[in-house]
PDB file of C-alpha atoms and ligand atoms in Angstrom:
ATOM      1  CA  UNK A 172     -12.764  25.538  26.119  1.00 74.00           C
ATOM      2  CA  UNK A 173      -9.297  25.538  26.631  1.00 88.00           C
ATOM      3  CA  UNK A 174      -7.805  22.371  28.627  1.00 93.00           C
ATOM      4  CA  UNK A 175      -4.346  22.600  30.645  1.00 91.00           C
ATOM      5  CA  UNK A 176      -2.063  19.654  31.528  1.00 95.00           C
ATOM      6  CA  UNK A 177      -1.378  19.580  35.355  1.00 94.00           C
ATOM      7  CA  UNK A 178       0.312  17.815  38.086  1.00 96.00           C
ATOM      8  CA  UNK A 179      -2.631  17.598  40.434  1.00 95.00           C
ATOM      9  CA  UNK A 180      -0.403  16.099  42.995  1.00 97.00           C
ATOM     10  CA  UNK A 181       1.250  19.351  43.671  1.00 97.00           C
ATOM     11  CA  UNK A 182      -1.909  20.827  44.603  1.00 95.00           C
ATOM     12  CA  UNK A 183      -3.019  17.909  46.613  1.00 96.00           C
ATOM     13  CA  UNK A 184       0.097  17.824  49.002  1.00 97.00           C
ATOM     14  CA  UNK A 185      -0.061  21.710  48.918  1.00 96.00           C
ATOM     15  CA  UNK A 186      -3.493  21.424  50.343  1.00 95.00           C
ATOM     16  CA  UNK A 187      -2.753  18.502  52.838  1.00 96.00           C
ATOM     17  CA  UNK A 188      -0.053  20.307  54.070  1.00 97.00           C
ATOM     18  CA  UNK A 189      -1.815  23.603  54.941  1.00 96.00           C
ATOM     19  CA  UNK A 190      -4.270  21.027  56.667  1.00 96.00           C
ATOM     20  CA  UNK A 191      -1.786  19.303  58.533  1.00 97.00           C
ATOM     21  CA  UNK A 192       0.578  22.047  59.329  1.00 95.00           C
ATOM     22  CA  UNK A 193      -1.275  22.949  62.944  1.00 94.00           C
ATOM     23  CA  UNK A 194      -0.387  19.323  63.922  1.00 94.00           C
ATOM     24  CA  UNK A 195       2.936  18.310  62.564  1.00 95.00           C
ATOM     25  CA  UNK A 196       4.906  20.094  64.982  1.00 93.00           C
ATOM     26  CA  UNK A 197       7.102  21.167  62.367  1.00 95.00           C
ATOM     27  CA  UNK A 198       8.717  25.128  61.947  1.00 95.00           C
ATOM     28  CA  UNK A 199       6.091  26.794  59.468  1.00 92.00           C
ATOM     29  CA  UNK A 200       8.623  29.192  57.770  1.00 96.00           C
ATOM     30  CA  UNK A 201       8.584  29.127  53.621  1.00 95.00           C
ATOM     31  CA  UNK A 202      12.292  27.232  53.572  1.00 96.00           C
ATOM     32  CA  UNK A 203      10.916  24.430  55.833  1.00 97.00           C
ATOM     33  CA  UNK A 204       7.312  23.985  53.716  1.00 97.00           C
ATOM     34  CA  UNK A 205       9.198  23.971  50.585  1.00 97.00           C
ATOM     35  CA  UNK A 206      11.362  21.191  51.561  1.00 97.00           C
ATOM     36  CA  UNK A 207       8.295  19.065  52.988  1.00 98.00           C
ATOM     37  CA  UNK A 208       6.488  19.818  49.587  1.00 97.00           C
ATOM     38  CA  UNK A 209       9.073  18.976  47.437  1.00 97.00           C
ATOM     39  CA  UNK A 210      10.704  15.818  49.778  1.00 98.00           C
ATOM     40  CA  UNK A 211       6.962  14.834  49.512  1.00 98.00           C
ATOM     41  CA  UNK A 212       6.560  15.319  46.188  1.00 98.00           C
ATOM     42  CA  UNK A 213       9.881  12.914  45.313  1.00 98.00           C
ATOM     43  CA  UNK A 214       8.272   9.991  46.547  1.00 98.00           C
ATOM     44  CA  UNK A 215       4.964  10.777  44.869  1.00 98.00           C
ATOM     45  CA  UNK A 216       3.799   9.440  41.457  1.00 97.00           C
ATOM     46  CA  UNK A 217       2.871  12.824  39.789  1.00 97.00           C
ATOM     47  CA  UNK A 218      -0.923  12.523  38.842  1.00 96.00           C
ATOM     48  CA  UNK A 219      -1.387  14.559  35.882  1.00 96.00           C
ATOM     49  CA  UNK A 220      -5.508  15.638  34.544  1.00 95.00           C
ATOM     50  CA  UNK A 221      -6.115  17.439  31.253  1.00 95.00           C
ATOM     51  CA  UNK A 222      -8.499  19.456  32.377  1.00 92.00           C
ATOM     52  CA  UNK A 223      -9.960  23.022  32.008  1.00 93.00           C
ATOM     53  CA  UNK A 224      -9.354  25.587  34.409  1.00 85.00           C
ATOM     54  CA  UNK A 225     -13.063  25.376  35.746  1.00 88.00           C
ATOM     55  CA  UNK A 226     -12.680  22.281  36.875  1.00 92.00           C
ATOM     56  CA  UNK A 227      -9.394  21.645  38.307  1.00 89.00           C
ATOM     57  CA  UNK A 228     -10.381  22.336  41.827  1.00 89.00           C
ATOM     58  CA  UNK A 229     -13.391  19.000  41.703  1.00 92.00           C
ATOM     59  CA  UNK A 230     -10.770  17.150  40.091  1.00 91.00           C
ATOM     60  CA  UNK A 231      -8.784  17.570  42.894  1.00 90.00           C
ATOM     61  CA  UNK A 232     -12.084  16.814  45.114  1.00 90.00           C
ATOM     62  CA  UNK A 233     -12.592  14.103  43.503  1.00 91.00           C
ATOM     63  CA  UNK A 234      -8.810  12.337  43.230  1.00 91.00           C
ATOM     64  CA  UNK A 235      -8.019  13.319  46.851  1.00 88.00           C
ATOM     65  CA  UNK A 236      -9.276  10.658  48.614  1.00 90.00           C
ATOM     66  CA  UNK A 237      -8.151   8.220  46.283  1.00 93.00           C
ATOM     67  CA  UNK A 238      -4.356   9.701  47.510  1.00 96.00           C
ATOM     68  CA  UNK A 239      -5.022  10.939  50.962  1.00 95.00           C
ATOM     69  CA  UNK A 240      -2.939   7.816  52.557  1.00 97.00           C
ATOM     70  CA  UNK A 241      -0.235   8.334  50.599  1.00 98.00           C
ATOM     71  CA  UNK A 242       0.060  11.712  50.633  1.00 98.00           C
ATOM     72  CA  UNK A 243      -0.288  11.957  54.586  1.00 98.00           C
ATOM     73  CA  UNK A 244       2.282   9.020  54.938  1.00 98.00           C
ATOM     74  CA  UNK A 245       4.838  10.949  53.016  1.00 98.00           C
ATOM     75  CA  UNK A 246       4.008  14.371  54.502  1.00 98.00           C
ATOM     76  CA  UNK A 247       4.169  13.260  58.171  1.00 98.00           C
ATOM     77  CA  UNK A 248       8.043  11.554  56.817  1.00 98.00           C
ATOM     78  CA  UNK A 249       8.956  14.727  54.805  1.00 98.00           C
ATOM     79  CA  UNK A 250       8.284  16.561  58.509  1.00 98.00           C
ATOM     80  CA  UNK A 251      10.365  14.041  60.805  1.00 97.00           C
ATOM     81  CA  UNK A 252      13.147  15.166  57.886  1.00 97.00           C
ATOM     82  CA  UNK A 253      12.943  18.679  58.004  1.00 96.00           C
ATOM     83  CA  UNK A 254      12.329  18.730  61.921  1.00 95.00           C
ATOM     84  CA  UNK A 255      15.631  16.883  62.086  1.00 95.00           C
ATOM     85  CA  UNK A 256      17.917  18.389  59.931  1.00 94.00           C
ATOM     86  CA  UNK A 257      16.595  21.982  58.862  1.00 92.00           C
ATOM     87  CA  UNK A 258      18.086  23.968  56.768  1.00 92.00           C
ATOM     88  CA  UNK A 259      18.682  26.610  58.861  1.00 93.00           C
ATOM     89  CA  UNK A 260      18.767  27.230  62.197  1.00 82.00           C
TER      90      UNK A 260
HETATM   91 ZN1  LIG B 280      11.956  26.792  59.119  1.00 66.19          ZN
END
């Protein structure tokens, strides 16, 4: 069995954001996601799992709640951002 090192948090803001896309009010184009993910993603700790393939996604399960606050808290203030000064027009 092969194990990877990973930044779960990626995944786990990746995933919150598809979730809370509908209701941030936010333009869904790739430029303005990429900037939530990665303002986000500043003002995360990175949570890295060694962990094989196979189980990455119950890892995630697993951790997610543990994060969900924070991860929502700095999603909904990587949107106000974005909304306010997009990078494009
Ligand atoms: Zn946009």
């Amino acid at each position: 069995m092969s194990l990877v090192v990973k930044n779960i948090m990626e995944d786990m803001v990746e995933r919150k954001l598809d979730a809370m896309m509908p209701q941030l009010d936010v333009c869904n184009c790739e430029i303005c996601r990429t900037d939530i993910l990665c303002y986000a993603l500043n003002r995360l700790k990175p949570k890295y799992v060694a962990t094989s393939q196979g189980e990455l996604l119950s890892k995630i399960d697993s951790l997610s709640s543990t994060f969900d606050i924070a991860i929502i808290t700095q999603i909904s203030a990587a949107a106000q951002v974005v909304k306010e000064f997009p990078r494009h027009n």
